[in-house]
Coordinates of C-alpha atoms in Angstrom, one line a residue:
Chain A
X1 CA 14.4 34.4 9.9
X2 CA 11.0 35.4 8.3
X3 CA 8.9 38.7 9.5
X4 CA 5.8 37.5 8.0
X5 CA 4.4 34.1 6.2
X6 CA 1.7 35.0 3.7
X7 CA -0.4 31.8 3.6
X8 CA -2.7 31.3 0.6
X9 CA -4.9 27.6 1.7
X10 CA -5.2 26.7 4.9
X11 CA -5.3 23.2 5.0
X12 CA -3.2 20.5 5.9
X13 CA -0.4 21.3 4.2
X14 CA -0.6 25.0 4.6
X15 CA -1.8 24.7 8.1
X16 CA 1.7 22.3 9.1
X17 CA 3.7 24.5 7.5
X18 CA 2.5 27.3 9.2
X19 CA 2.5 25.4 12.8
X20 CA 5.8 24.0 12.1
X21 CA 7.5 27.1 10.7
X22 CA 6.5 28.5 14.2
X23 CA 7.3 26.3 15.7
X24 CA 11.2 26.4 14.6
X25 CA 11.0 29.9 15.1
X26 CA 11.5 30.9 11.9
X27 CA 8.9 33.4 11.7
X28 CA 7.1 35.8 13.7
X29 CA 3.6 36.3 12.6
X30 CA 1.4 33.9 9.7
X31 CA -1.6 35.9 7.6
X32 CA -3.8 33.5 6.1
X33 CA -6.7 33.0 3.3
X34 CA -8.5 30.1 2.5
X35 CA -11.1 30.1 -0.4
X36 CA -13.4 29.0 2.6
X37 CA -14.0 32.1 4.9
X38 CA -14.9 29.2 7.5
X39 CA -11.3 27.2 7.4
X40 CA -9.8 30.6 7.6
X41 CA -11.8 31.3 10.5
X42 CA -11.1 27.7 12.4
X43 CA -7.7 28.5 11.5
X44 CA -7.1 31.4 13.6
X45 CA -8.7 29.4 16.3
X46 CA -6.6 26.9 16.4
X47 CA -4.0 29.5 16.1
X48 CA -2.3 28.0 13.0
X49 CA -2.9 31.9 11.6
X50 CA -2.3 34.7 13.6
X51 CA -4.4 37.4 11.2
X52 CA -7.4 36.2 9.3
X53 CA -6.6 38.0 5.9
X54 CA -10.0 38.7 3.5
X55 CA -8.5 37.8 0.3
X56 CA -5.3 35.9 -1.1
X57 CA -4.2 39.8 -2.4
X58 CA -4.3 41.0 1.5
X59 CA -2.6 37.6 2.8
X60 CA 0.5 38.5 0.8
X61 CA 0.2 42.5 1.8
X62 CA 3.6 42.9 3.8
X63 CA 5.0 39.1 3.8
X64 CA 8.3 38.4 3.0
X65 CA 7.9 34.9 2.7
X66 CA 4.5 33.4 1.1
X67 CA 3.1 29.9 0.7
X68 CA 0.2 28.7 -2.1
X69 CA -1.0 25.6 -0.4
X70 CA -3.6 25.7 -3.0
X71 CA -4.6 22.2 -5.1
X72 CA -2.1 22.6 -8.1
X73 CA -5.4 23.5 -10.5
X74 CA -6.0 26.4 -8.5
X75 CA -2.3 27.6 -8.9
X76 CA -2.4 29.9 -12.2
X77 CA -5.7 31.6 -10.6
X78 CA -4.1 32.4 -7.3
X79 CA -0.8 34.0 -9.1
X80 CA -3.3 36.1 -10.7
X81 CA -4.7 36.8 -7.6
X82 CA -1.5 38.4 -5.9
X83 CA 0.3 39.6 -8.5
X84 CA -0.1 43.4 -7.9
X85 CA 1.6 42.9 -4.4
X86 CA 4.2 40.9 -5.5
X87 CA 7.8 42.4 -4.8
X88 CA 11.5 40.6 -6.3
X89 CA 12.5 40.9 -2.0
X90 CA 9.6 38.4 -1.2
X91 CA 10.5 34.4 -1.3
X92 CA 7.1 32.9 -3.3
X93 CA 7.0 29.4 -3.1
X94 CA 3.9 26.4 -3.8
X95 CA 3.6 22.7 -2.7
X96 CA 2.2 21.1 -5.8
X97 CA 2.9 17.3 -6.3
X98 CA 3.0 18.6 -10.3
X99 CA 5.9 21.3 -11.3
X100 CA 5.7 21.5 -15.0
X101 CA 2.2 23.2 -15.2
X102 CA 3.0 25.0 -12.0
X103 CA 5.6 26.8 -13.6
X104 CA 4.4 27.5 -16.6
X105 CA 1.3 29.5 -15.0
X106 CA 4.1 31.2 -12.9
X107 CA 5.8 32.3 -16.1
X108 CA 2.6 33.6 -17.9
X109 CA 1.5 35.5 -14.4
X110 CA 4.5 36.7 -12.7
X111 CA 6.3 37.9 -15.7
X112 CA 9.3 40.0 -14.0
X113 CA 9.0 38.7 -10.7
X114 CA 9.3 34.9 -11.8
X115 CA 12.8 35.4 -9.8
X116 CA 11.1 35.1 -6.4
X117 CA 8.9 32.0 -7.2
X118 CA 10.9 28.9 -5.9
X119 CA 8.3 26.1 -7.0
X120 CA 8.5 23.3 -3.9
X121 CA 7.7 20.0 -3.5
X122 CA 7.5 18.8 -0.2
X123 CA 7.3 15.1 0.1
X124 CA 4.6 14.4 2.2
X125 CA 0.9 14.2 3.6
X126 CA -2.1 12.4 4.9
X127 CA -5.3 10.5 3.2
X128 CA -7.1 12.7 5.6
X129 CA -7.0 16.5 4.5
X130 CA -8.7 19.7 6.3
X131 CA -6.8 22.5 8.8
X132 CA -7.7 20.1 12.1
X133 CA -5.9 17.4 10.8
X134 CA -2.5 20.1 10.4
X135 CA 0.7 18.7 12.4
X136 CA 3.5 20.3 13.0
X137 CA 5.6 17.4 12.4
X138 CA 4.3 16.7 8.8
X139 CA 7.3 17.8 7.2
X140 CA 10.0 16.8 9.6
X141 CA 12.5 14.1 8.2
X142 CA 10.7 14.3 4.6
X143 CA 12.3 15.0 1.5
X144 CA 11.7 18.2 -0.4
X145 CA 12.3 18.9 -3.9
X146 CA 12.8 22.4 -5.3
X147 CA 12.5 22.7 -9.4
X148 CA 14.2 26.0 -9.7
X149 CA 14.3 27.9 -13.5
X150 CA 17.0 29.5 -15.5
X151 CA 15.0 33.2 -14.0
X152 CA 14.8 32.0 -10.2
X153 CA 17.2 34.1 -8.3
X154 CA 20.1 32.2 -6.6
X155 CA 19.4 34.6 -3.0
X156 CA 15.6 32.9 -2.8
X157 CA 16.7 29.8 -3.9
X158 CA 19.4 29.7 -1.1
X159 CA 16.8 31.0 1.3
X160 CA 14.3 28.3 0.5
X161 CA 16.5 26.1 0.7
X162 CA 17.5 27.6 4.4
X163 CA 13.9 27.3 5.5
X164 CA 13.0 24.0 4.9
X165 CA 16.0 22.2 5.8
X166 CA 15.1 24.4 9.3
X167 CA 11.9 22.3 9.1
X168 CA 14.1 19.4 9.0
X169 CA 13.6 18.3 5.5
X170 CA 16.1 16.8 3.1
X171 CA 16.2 19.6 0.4
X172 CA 17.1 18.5 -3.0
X173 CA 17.1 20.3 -6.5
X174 CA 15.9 18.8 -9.8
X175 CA 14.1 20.3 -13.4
X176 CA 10.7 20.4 -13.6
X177 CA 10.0 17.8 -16.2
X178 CA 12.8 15.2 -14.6
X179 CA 10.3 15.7 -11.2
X180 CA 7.0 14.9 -13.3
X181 CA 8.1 12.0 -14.5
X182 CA 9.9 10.6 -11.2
X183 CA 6.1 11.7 -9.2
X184 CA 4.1 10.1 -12.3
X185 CA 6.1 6.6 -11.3
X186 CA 6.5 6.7 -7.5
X187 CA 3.5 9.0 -6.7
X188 CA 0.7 9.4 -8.9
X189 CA 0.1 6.3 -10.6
X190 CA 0.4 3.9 -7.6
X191 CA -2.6 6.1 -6.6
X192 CA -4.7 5.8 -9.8
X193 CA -4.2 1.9 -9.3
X194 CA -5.3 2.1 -5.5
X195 CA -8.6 4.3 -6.6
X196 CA -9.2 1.9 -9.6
X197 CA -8.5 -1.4 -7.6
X198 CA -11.7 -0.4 -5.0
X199 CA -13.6 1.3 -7.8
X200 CA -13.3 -2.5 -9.2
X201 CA -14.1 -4.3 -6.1
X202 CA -16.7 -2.1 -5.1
X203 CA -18.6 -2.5 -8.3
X204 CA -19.1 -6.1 -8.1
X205 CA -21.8 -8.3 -7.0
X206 CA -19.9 -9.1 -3.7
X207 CA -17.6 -6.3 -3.8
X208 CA -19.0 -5.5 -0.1
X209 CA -18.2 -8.7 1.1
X210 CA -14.8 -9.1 -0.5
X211 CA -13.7 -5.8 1.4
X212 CA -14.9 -7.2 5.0
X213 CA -12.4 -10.2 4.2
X214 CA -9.5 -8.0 3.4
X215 CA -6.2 -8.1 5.8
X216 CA -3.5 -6.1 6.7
X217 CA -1.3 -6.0 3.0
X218 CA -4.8 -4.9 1.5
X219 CA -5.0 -1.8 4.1
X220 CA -1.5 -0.6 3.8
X221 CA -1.6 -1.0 -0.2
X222 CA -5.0 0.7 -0.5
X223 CA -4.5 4.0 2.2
X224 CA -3.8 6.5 -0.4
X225 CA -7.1 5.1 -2.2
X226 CA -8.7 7.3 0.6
X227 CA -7.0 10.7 -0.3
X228 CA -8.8 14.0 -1.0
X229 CA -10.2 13.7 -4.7
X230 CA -10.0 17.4 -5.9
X231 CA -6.2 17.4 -5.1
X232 CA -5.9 14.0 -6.7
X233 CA -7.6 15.1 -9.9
X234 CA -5.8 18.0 -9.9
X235 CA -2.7 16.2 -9.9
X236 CA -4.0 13.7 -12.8
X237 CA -5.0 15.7 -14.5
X238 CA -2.2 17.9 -14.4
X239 CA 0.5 15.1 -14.8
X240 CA -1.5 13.6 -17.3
X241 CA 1.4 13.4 -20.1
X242 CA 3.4 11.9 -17.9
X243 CA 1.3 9.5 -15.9
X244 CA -0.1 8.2 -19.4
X245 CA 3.7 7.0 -20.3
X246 CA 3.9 5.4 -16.4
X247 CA 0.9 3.4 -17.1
X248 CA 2.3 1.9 -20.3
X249 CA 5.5 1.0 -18.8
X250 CA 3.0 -0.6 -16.0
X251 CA 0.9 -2.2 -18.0
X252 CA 3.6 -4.1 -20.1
X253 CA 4.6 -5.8 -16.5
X254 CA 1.4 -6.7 -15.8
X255 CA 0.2 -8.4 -18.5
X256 CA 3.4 -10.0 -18.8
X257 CA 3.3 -12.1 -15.2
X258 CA -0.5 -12.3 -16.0
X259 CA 0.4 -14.3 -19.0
X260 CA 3.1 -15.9 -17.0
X261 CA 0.4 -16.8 -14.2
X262 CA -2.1 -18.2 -16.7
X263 CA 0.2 -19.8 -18.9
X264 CA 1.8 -22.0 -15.7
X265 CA 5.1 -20.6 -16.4
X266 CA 5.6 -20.9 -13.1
X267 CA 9.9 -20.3 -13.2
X268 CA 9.7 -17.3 -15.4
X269 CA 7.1 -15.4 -13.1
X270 CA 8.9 -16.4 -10.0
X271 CA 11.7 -14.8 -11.3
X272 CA 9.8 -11.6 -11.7
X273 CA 8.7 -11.7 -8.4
X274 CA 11.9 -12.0 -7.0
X275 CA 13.4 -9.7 -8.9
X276 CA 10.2 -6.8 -7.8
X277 CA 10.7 -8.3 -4.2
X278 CA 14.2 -7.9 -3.9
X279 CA 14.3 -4.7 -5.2
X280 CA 11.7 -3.8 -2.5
X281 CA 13.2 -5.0 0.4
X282 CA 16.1 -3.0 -0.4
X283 CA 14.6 0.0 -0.5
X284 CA 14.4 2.5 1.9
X285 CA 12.0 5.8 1.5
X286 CA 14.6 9.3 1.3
X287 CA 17.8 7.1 0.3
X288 CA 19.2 7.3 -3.1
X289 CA 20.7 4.2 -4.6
Chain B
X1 CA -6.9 -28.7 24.9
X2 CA -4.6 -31.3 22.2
X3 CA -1.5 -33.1 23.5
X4 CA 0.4 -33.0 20.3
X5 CA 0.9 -31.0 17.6
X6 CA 2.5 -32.1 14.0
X7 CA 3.9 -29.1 12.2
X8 CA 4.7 -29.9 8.3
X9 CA 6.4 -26.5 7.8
X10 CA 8.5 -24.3 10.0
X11 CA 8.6 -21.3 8.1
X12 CA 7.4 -18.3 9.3
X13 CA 3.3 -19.1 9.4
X14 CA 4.2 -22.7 11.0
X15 CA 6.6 -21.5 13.3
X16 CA 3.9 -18.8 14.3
X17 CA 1.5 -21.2 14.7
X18 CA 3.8 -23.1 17.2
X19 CA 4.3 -20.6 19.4
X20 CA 0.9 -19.0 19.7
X21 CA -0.6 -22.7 20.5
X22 CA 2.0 -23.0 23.4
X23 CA 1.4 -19.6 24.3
X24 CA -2.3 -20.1 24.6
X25 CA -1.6 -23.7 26.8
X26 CA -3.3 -25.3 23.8
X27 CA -0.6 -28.3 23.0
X28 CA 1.4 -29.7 25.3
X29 CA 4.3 -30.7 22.7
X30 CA 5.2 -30.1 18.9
X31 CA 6.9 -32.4 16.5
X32 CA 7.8 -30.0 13.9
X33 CA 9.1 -31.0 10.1
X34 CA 10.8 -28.6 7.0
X35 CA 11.7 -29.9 3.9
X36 CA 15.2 -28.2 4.6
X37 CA 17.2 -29.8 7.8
X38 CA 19.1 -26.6 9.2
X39 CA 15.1 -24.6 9.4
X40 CA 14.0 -27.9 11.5
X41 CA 17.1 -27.6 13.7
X42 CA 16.3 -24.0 13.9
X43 CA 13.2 -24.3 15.1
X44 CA 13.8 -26.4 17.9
X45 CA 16.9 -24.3 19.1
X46 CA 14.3 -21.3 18.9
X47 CA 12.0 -23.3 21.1
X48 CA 9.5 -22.9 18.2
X49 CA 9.3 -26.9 18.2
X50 CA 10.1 -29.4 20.8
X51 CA 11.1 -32.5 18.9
X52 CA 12.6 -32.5 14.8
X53 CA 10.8 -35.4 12.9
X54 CA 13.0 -36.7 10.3
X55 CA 9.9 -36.5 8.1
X56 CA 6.7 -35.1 7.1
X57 CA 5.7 -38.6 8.4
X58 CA 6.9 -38.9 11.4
X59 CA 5.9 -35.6 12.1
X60 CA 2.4 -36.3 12.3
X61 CA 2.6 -40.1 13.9
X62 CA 1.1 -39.6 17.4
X63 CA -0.2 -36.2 16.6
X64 CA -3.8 -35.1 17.3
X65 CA -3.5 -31.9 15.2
X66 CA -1.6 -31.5 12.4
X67 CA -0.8 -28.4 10.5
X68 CA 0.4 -27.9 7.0
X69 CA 2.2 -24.6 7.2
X70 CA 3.7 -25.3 2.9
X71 CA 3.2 -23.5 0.2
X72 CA 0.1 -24.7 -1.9
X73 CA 1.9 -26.2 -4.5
X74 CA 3.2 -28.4 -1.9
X75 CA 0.0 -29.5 -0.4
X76 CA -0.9 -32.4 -2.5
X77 CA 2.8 -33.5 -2.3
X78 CA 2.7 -33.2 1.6
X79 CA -0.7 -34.9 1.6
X80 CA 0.9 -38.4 -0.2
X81 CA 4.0 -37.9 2.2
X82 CA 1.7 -38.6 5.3
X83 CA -1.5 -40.3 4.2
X84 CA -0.1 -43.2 5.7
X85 CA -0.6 -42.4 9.3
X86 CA -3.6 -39.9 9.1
X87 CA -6.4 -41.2 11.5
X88 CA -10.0 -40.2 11.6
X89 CA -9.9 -38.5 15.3
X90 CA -6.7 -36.3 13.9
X91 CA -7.5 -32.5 12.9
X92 CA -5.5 -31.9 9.5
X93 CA -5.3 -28.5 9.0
X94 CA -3.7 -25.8 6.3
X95 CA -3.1 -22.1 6.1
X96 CA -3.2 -22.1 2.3
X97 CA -4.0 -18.7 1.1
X98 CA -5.9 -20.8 -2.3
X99 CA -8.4 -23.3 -1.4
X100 CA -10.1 -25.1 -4.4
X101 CA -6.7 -26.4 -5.5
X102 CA -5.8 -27.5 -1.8
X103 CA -9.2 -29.1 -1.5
X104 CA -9.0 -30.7 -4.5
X105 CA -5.6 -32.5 -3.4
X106 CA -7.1 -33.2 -0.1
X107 CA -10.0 -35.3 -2.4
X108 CA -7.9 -37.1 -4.5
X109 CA -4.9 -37.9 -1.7
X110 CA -7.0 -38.2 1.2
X111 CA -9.7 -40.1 0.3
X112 CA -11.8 -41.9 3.8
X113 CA -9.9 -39.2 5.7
X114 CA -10.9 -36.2 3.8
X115 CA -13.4 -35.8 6.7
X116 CA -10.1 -35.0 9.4
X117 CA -9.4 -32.2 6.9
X118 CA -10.7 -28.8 8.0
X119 CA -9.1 -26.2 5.2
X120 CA -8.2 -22.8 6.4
X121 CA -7.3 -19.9 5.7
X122 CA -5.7 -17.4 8.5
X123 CA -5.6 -13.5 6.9
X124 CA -2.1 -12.8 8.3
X125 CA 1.4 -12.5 7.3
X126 CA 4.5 -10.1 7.1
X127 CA 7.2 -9.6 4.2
X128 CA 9.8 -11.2 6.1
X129 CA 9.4 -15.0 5.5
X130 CA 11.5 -17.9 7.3
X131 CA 11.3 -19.2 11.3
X132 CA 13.6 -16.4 12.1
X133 CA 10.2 -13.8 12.2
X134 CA 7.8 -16.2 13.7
X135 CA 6.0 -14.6 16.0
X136 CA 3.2 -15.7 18.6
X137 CA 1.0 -12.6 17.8
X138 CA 1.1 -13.1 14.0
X139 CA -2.4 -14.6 14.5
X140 CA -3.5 -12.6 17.3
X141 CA -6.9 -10.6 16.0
X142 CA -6.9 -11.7 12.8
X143 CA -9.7 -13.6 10.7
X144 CA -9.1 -17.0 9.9
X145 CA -11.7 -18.4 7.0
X146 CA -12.6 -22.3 7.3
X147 CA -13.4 -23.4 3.5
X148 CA -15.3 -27.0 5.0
X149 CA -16.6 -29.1 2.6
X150 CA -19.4 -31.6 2.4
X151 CA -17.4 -34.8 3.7
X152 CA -15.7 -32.3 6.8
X153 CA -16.9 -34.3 9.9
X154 CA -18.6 -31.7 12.0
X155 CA -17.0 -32.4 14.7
X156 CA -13.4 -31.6 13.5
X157 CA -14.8 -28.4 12.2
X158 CA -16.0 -27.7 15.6
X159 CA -12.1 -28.4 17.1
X160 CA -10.9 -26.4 14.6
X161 CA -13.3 -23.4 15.2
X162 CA -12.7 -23.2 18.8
X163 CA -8.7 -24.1 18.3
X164 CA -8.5 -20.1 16.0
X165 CA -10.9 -19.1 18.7
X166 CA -8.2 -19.7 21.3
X167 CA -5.8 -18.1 19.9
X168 CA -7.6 -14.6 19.8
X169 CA -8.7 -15.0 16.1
X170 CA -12.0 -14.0 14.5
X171 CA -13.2 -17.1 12.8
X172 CA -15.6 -17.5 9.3
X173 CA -16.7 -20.0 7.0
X174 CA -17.1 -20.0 3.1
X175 CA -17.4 -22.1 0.5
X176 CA -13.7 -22.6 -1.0
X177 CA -14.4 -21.5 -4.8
X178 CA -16.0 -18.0 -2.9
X179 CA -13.0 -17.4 -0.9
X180 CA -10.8 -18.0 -4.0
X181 CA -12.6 -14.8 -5.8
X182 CA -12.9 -12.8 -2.7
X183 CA -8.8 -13.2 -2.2
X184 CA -8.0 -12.9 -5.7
X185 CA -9.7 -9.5 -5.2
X186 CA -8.6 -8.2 -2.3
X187 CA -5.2 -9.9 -1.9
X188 CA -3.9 -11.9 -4.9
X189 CA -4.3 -8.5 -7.4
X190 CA -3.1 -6.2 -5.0
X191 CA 0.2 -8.3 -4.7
X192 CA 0.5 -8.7 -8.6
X193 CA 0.3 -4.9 -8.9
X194 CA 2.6 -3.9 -6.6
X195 CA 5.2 -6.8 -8.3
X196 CA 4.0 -4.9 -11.9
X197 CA 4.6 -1.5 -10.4
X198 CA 8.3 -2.4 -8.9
X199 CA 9.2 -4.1 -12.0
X200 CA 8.0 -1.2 -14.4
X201 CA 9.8 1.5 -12.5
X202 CA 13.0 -0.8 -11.8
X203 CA 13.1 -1.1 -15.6
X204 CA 13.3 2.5 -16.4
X205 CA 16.6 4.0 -17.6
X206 CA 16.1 6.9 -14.0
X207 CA 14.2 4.3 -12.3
X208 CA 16.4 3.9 -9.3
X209 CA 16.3 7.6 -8.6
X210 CA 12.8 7.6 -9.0
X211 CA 12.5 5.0 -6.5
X212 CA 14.9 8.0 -4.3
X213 CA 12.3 10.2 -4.6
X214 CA 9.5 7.6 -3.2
X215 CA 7.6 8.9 -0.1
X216 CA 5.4 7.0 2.5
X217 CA 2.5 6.4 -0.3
X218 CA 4.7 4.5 -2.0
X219 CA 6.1 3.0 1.0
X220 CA 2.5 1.2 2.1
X221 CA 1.3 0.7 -1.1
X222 CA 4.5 -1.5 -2.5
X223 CA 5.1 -3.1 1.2
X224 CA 3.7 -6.4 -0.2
X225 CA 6.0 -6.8 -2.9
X226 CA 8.7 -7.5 -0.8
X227 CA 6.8 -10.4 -0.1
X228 CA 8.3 -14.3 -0.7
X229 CA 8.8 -15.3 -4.6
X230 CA 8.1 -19.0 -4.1
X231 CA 4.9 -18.6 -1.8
X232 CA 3.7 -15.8 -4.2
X233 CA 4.3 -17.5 -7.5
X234 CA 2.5 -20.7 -6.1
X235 CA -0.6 -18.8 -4.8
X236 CA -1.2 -16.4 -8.6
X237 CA -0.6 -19.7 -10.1
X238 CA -2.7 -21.6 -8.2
X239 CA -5.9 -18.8 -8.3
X240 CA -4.5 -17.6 -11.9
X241 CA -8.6 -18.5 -12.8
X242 CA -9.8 -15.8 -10.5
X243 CA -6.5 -13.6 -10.8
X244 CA -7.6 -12.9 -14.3
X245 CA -11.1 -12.4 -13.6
X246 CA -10.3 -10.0 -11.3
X247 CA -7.8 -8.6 -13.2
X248 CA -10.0 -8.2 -16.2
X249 CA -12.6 -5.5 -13.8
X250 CA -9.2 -4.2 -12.3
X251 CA -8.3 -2.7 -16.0
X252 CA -11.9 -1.4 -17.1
X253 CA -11.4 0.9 -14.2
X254 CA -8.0 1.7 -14.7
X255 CA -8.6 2.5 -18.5
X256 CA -11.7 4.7 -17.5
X257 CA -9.9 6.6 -15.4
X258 CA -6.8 7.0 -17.8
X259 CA -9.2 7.7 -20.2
X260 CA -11.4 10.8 -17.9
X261 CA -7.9 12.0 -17.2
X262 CA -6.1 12.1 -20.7
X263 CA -9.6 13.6 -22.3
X264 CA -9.4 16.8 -19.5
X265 CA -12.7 15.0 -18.1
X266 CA -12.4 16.2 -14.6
X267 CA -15.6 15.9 -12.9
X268 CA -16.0 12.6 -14.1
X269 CA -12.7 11.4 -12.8
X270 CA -13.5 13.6 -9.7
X271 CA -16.5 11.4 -9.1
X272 CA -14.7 8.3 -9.9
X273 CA -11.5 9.3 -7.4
X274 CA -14.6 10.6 -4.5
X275 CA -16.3 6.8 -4.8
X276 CA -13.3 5.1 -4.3
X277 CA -12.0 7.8 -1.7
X278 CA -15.3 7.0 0.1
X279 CA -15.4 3.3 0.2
X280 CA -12.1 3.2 1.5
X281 CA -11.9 5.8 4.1
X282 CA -15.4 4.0 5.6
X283 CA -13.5 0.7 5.3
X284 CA -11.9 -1.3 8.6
X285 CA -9.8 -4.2 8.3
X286 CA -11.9 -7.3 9.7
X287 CA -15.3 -5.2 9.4
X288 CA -17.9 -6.9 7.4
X289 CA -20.2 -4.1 5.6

């Protein structure tokens, strides 16, 4: 399908998408650059790349599909970067957990070929981060939302869509802003309150202590606390707007069953409970309801 | 190693219980007990219990080990239901997840056989509550916390020790107002949040897509607020003194770090996120530090 994947970060999530695009056999021969001359390096030799490229310019020399798997902070920079080499024939897409900002640098960079951007969000990843820890199977079965603009062209859009759904991902569309605030609820604040709940524990008296009693609900709710921190500030920081209103809406619950819970009002915060637990138990990750 | 067990509760944690002691050759028969008659029947069709006792009572008359498997508000309740034939050679056990309010009830109910009462606490559960679920693993590896106190006869705490012991469990002791903090911390909040964080998205006017677009972070992190309405509005009610405590560091943190982000403060929040990261990616369930 592809001739050549430009890949600009070679981490985890460049580094799947680059094994499982192979994988599927939807392209023939991956260039990569990483900021790190060494993960590029280890890269090749673990033959997620094919061609060590010396610059994010020279990765994109000749692809006709590329990928910034680049932390979302980095994005603007990178455009920069490649823009001289940028054709309207190549498919340009990113990975950022954060669209708005995302395409907003792509506007003020790319200028007339905003068309062949298709800003992507694939819904996935791992607490631990780093090219050895790239799995071909990290995007099968996820979802993966594309935030396409009035510019975009419908051919690349089509085609993105084409590729990932040959990764085995559930492709859906949606605006820019309606994603930010959807990943500010579901995404980025439940991992500002897993980074601030051990920030709190660890900074008491017998914080150390407290951690070695903790069980099995307190590992699974606190696994994204151990996620890469320049990606998750990048992604705080960029959502910022939107994870601010998130944390209001939060907020209000919680100090209304704490007032329940130290008021006794034992019925009303039951009810709350239920309500939350129900809710959960009906849930089920990549179905709409 | 006891001849007969006494189960006052049949639920999921009792029933659990049941079959792990039978499992392990540990009891040769159980008399089990619920408050409602079609779980006791249940139970016995399951195999989980041998004989239904009409009551709490009668569940425990003849028993030489006796476990409340109730929610804690039920404790003191339970404790006047079968004060009548508790003896001074029988181990009384719980599995309250709160122990100054159960020890407290044990005090005032219990009285000259407060010393047959070995509190505990096994670090254990799942989100699906009720009989149907029990499972003779649930206990299998797990920590159980003994809160004695000074009027615990030694040598029931001794039984009690070795019983956890035999059932493959990793077994501490504390002092019950210590294990109160520490589970408020690592188990109480964390439940409370994830209720909040359900609650403030479900109330949203897109919340139920957002909760469409949730991916496997959100999956772990809100898996314990599918968790039982009744056991979890007894236990933030009965440690609401702690809860709030905790809940008081919980929100300095969380307001820092909303703060770092809103003001552009990244390598502060960077630092914050890297702590937190760090603690949590060196932490292992059952692993004192």
């Amino acid at each position: 399908m592809f001739e050549q994947l430009g890949l600009i970060g070679c981490g985890l999530m460049g580094g799947s998408f680059a094994l499982a695009m192979k994988r599927a056999g939807l392209v023939k021969r991956v260039v990569g650059y990483s900021k790190s001359p060494s993960t590029t390096e280890r890269a090749r030799q673990m033959g997620v790349i094919d061609v060590e490229a010396p610059s994010a310019l020279l990765a994109v020399s000749g692809a006709d599909v590329v990928l910034l798997a680049v932390p979302v902070a980095a994005t603007e920079a990178t455009f920069k970067a490649i823009r001289h080499l940028v054709t309207n024939s190549m498919l340009i897409m990113d990975v950022g957990s954060t669209k708005r900002e995302v395409v907003d640098a792509a506007r003020r960079v790319l200028r007339d070929h905003i068309g062949s951007f298709v800003p992507a969000h694939p819904i996935t990843g791992k607490e631990l981060s780093g090219v050895e820890h790239a799995d071909p199977d990290l995007y099968h079965g996820k979802q993966v939302i594309l935030t396409p603009i009035e510019k975009t062209q419908t051919a690349h859009l089509k085609r993105a869509q084409a590729l990932w759904e040959g990764l085995g991902c559930h492709v859906q569309q949606m605006a820019p802003d309606s994603h930010d605030a959807a990943f500010a609820a579901v995404s980025h604040l439940p991992h500002l309150l897993a980074f601030a709940l051990i920030h709190a524990i660890d900074g008491q008296a017998h914080g150390k202590d407290f951690l070695g009693l903790a069980g099995p609900g307190f590992r699974d709710f606190t696994r994204i606390a151990a996620s890469d921190p320049k990606v998750w500030r990048d992604i705080l920081l960029s959502n910022r707007v939107e994870l601010v209103e998130q944390a209001k809406m939060f907020q209000r619950s919680l100090m209304n069953m704490l007032h329940l819970a130290e008021t006794g009002a034992g019925e009303k915060l039951e009810e709350m409970i239920a309500q939350a637990s129900q809710v959960r138990a009906q849930w089920h990750m990549g179905r709409k309801k």
